PDB file of N, CA and C in Angstrom:
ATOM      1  N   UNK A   1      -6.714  17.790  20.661  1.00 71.00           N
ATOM      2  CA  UNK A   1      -7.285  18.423  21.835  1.00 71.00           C
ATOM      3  C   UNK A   1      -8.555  17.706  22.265  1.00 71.00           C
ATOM      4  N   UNK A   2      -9.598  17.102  21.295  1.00 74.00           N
ATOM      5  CA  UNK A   2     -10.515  16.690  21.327  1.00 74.00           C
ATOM      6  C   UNK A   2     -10.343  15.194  22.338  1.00 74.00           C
ATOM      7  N   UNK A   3      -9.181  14.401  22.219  1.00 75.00           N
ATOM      8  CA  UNK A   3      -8.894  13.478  22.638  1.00 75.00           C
ATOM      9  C   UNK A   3      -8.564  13.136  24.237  1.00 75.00           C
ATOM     10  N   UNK A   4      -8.025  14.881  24.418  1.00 80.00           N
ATOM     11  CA  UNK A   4      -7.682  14.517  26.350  1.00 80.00           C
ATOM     12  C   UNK A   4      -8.856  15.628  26.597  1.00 80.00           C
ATOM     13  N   UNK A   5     -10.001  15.980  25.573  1.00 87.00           N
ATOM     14  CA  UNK A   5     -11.054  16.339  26.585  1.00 87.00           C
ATOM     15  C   UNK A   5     -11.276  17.782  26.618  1.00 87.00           C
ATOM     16  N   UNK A   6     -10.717  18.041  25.918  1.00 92.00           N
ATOM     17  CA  UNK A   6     -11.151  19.768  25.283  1.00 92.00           C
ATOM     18  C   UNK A   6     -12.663  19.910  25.074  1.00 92.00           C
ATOM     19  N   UNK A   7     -13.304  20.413  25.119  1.00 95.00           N
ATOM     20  CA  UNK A   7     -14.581  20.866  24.547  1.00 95.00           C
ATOM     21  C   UNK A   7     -14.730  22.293  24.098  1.00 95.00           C
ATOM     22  N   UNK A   8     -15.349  22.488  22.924  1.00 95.00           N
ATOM     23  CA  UNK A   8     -15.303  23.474  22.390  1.00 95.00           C
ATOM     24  C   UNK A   8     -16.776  24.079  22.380  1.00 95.00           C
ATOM     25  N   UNK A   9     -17.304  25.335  22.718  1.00 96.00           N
ATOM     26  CA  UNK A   9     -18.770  25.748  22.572  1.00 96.00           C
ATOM     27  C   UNK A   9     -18.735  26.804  21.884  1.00 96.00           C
ATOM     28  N   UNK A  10     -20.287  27.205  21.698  1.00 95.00           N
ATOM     29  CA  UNK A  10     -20.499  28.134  20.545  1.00 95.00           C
ATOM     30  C   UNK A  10     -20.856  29.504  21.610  1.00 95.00           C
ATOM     31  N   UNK A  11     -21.123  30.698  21.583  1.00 95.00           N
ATOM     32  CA  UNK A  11     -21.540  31.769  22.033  1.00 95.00           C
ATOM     33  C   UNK A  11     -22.398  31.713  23.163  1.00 95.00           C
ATOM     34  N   UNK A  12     -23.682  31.082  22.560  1.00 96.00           N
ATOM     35  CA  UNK A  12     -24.396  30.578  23.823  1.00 96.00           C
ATOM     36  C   UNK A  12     -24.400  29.608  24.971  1.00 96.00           C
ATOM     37  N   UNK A  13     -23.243  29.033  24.648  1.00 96.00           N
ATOM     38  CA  UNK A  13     -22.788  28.135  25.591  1.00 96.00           C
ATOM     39  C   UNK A  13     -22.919  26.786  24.905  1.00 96.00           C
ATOM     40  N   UNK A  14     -23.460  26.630  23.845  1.00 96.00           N
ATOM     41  CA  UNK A  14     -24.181  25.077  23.750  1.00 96.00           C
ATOM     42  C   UNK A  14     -22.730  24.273  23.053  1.00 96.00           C
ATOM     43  N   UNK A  15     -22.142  22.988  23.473  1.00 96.00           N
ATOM     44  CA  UNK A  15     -21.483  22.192  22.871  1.00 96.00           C
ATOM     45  C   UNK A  15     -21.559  21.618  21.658  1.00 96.00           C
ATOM     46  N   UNK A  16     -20.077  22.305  21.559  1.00 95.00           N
ATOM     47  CA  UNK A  16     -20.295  21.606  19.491  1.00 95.00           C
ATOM     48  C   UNK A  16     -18.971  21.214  19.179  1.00 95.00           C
ATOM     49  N   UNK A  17     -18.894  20.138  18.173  1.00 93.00           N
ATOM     50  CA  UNK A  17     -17.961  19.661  17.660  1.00 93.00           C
ATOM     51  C   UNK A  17     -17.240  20.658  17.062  1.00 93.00           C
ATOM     52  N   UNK A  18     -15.280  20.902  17.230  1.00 93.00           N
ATOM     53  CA  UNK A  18     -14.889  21.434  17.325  1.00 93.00           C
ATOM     54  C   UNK A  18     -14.971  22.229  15.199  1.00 93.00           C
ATOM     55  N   UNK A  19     -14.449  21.283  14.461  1.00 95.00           N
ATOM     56  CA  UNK A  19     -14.752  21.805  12.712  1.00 95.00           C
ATOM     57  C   UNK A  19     -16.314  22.190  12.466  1.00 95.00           C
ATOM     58  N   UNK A  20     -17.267  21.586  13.125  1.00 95.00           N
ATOM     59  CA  UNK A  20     -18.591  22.473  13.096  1.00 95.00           C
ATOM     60  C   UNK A  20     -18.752  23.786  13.622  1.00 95.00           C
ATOM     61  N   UNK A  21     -18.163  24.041  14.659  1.00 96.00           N
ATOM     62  CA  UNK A  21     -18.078  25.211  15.070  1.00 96.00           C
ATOM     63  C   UNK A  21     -16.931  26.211  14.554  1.00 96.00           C
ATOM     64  N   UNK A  22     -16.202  26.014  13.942  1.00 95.00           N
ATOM     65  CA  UNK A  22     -15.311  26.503  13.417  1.00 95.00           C
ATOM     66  C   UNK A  22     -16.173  27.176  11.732  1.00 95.00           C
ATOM     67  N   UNK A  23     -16.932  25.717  11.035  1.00 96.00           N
ATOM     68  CA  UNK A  23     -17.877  26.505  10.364  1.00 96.00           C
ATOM     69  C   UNK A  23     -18.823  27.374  10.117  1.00 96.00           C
ATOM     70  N   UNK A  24     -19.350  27.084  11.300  1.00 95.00           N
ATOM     71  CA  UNK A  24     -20.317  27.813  11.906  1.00 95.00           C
ATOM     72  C   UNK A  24     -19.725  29.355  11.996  1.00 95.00           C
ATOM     73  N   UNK A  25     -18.609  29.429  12.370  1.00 95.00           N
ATOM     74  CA  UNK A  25     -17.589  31.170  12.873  1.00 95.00           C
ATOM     75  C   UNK A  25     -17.769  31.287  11.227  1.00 95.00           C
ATOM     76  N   UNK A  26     -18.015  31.269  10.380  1.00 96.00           N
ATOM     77  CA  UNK A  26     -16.798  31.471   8.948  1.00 96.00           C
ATOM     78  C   UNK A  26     -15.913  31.120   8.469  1.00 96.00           C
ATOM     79  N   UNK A  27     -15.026  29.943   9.064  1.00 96.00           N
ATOM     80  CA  UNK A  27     -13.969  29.280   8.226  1.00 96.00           C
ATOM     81  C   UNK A  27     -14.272  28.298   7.321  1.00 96.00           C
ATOM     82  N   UNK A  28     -14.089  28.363   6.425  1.00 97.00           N
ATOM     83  CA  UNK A  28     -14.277  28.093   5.238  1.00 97.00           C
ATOM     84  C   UNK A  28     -13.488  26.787   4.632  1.00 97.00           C
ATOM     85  N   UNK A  29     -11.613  27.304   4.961  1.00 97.00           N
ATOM     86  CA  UNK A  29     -11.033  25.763   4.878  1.00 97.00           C
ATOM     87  C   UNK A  29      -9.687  25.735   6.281  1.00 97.00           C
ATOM     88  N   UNK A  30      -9.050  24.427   5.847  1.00 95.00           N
ATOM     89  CA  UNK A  30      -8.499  23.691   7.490  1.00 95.00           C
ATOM     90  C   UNK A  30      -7.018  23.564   6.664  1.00 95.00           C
ATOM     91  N   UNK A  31      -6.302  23.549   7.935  1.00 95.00           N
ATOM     92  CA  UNK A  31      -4.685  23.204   7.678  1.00 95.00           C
ATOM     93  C   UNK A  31      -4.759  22.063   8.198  1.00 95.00           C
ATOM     94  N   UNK A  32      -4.289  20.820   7.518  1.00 92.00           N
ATOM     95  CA  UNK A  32      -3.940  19.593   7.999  1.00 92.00           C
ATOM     96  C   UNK A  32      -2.352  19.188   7.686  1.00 92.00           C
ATOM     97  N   UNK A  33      -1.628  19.363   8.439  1.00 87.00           N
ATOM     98  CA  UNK A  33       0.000  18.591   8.675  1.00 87.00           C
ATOM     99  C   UNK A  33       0.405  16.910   8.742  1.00 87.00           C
ATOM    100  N   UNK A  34       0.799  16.536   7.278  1.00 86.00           N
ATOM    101  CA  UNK A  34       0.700  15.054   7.555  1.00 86.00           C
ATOM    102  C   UNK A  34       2.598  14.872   7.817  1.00 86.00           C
ATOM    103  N   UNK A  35       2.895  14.334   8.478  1.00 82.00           N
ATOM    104  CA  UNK A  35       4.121  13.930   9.213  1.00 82.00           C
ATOM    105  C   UNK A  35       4.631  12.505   9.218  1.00 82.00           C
ATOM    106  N   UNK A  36       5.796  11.673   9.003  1.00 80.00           N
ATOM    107  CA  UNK A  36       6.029  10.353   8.547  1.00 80.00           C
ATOM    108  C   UNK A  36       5.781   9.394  10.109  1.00 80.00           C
ATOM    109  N   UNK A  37       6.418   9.900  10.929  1.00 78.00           N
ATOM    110  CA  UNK A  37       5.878   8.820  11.969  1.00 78.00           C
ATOM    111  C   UNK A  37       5.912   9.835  13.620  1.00 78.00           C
ATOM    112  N   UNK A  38       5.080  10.484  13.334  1.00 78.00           N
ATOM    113  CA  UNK A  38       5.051  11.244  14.303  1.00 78.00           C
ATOM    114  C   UNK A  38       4.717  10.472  15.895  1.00 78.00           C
ATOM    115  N   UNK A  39       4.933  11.475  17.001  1.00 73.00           N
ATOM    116  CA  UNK A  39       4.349  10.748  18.111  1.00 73.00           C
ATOM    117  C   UNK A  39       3.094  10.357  18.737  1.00 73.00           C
ATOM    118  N   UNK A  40       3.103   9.467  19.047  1.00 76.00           N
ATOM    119  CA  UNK A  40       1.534   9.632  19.410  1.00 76.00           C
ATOM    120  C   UNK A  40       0.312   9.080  18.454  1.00 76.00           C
ATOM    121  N   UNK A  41       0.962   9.060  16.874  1.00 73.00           N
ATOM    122  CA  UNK A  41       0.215   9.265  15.955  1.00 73.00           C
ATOM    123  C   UNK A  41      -1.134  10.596  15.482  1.00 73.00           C
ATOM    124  N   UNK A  42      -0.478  11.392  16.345  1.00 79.00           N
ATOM    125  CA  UNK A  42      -1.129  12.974  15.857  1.00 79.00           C
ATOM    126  C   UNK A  42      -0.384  13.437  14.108  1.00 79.00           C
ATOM    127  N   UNK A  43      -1.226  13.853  13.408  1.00 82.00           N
ATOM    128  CA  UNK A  43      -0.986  13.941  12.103  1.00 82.00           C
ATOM    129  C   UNK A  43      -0.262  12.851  11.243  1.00 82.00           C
ATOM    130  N   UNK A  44      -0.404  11.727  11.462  1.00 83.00           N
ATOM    131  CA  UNK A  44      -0.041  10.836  10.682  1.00 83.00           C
ATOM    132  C   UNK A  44      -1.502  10.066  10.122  1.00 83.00           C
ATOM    133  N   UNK A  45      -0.850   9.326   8.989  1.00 86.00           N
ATOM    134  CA  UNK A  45      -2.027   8.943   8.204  1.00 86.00           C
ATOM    135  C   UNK A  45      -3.374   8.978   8.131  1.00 86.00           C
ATOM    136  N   UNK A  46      -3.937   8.078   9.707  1.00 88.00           N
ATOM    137  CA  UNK A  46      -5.005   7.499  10.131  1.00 88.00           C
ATOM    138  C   UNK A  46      -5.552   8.960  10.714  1.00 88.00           C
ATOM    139  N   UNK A  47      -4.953  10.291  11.280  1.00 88.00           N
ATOM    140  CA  UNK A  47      -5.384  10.970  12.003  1.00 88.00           C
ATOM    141  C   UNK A  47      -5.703  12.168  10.992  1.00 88.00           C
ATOM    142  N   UNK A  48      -5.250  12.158   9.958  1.00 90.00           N
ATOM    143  CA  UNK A  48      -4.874  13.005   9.035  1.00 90.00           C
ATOM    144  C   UNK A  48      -6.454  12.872   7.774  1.00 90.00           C
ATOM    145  N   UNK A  49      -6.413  11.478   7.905  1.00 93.00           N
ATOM    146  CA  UNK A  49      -7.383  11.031   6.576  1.00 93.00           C
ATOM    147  C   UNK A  49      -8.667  11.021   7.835  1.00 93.00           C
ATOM    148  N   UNK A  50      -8.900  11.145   9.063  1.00 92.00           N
ATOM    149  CA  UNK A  50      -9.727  11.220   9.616  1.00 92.00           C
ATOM    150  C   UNK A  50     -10.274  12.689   9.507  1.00 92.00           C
ATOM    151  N   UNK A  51      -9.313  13.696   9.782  1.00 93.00           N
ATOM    152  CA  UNK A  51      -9.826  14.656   9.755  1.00 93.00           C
ATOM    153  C   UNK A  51      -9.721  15.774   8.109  1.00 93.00           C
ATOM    154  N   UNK A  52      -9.462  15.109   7.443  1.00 95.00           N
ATOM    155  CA  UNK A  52     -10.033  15.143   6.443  1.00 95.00           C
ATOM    156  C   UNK A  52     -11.183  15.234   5.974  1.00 95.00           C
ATOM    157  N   UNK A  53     -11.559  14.054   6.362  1.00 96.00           N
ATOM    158  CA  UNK A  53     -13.289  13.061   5.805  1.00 96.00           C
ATOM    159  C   UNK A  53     -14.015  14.102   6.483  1.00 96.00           C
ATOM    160  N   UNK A  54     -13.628  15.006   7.923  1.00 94.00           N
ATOM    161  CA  UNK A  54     -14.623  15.471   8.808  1.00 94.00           C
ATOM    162  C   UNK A  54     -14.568  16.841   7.978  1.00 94.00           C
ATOM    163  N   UNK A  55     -13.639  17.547   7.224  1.00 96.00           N
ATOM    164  CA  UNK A  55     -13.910  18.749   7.396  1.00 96.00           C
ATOM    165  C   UNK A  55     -14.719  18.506   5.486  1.00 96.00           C
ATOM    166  N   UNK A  56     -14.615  17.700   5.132  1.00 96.00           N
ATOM    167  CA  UNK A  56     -14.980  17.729   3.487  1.00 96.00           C
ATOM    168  C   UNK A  56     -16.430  17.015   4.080  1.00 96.00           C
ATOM    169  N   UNK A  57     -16.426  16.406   4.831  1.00 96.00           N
ATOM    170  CA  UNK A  57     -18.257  16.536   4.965  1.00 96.00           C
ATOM    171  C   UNK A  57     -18.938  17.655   5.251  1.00 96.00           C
ATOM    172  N   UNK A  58     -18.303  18.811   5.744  1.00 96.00           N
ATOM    173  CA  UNK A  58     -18.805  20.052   5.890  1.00 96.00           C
ATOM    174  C   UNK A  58     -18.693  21.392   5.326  1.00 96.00           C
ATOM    175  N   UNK A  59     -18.095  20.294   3.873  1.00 97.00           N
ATOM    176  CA  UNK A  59     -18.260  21.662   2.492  1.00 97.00           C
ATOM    177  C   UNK A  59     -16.567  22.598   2.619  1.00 97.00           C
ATOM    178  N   UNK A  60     -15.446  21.783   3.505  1.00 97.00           N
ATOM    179  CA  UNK A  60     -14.884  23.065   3.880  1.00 97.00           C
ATOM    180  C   UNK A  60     -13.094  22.808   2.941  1.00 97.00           C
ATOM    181  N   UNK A  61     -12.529  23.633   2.660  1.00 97.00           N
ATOM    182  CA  UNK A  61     -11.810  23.325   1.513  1.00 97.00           C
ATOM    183  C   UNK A  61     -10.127  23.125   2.484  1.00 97.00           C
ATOM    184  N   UNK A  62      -9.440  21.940   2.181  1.00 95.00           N
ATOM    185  CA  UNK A  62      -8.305  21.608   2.698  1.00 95.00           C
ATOM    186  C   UNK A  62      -6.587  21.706   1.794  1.00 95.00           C
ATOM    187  N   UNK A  63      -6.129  22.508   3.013  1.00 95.00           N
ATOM    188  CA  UNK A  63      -4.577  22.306   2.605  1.00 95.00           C
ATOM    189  C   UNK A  63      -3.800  21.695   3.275  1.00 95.00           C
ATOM    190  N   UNK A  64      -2.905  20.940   2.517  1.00 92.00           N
ATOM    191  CA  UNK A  64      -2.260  19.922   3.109  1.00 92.00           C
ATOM    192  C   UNK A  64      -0.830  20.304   3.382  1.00 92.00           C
ATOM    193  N   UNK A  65      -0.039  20.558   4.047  1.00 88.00           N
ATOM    194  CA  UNK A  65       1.410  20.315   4.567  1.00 88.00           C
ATOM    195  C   UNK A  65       1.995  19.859   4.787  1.00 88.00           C
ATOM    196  N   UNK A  66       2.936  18.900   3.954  1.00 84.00           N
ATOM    197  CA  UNK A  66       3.528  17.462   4.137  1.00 84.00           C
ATOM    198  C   UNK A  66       5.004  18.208   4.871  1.00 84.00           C
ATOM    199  N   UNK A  67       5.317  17.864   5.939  1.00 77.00           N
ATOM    200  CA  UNK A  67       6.616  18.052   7.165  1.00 77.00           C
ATOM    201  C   UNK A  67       7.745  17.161   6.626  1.00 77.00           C
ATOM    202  N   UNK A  68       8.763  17.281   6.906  1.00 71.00           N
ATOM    203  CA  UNK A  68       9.654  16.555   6.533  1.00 71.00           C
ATOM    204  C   UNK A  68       9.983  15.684   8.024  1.00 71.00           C
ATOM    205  N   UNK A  69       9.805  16.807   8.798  1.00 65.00           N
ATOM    206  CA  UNK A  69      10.143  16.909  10.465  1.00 65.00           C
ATOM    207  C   UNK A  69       8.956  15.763  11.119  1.00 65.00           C
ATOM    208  N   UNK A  70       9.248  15.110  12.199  1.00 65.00           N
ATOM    209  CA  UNK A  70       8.217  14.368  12.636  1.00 65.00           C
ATOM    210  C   UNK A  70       7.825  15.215  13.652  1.00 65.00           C
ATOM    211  N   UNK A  71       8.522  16.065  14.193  1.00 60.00           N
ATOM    212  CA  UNK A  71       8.416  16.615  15.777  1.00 60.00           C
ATOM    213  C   UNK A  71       8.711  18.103  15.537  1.00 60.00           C
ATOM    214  N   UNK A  72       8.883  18.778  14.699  1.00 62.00           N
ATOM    215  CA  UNK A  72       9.231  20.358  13.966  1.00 62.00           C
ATOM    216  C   UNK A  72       8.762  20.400  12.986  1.00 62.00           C
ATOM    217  N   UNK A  73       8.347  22.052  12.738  1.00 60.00           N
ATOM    218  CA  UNK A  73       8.503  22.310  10.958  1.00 60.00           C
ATOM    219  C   UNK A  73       9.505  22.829  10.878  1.00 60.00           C
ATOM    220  N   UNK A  74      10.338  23.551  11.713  1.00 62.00           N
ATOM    221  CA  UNK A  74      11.989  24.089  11.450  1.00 62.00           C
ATOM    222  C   UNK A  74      12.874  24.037  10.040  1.00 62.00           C
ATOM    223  N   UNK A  75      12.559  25.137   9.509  1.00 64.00           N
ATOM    224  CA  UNK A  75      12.509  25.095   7.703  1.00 64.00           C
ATOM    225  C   UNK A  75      14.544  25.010   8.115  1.00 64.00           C
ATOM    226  N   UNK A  76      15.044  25.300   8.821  1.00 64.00           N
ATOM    227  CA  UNK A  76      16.287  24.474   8.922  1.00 64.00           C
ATOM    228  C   UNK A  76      16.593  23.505   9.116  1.00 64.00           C
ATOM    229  N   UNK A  77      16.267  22.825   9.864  1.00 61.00           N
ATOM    230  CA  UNK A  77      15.953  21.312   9.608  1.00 61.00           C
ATOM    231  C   UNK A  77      15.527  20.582   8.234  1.00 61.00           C
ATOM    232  N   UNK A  78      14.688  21.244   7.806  1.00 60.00           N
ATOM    233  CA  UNK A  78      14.200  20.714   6.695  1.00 60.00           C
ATOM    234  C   UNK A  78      15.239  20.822   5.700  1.00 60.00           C
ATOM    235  N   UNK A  79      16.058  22.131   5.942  1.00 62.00           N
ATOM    236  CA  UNK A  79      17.086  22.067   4.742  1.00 62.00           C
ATOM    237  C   UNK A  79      18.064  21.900   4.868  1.00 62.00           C
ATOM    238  N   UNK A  80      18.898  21.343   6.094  1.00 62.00           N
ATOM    239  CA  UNK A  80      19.606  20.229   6.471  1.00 62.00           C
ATOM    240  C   UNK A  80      19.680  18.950   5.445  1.00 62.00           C
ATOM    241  N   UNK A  81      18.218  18.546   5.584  1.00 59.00           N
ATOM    242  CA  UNK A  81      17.863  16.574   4.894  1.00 59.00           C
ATOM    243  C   UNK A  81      17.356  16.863   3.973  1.00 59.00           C
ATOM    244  N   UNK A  82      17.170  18.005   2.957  1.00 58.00           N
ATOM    245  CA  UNK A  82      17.164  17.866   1.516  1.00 58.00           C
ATOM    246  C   UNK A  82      19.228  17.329   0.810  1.00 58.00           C
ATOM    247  N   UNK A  83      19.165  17.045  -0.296  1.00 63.00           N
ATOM    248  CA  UNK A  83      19.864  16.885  -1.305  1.00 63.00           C
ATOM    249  C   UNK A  83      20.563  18.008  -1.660  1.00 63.00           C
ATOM    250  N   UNK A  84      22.047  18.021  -1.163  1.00 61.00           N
ATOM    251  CA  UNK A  84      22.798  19.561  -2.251  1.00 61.00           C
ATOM    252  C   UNK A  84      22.464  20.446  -0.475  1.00 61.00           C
ATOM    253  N   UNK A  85      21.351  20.084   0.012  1.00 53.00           N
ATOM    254  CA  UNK A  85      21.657  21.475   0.969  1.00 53.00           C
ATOM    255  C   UNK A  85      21.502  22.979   0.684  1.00 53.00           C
ATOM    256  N   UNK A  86      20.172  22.629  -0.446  1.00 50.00           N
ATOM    257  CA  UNK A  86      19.236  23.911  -0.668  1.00 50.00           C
ATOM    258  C   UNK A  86      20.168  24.965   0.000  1.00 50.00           C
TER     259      UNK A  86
END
């Protein structure tokens, strides 16, 4: 969101980076979705280990969700392209 220009503010109006302000509310930790070759490169590696680095500089604790899906989480899909067909 940050990328086509979202801006995110705090109560009083003043502009703040979107995981600072999120700390700032009380959240504590972040969902990050890493995906094999997604579009765009949204949640893949470089975007993933970026926002990483941002939310562990601000004390905040991360879970990770590895997708099977590049473009869904569709837990049917997913159990489609497992082995045996869970």
């Amino acid at each position: 969101m940050e990328a086509s220009g979202v801006k995110f503010f705090d109560n009083a109006g003043t502009q703040k980076e979107c995981m600072a302000l999120l700390k700032e509310k009380g959240i504590n930790s972040i969902r990050l979705r890493a995906w094999v070759k997604p579009a765009g490169g949204w949640n893949g590696t470089a975007d993933l280990v970026a926002k990483a680095k941002r939310a562990k500089a601000l004390g905040m604790k991360l879970l990770l969700s590895i997708h099977y899906s590049d473009t869904w989480a569709d837990p049917e899909v997913k159990r489609n392209l497992l082995p045996g067909k869970i």
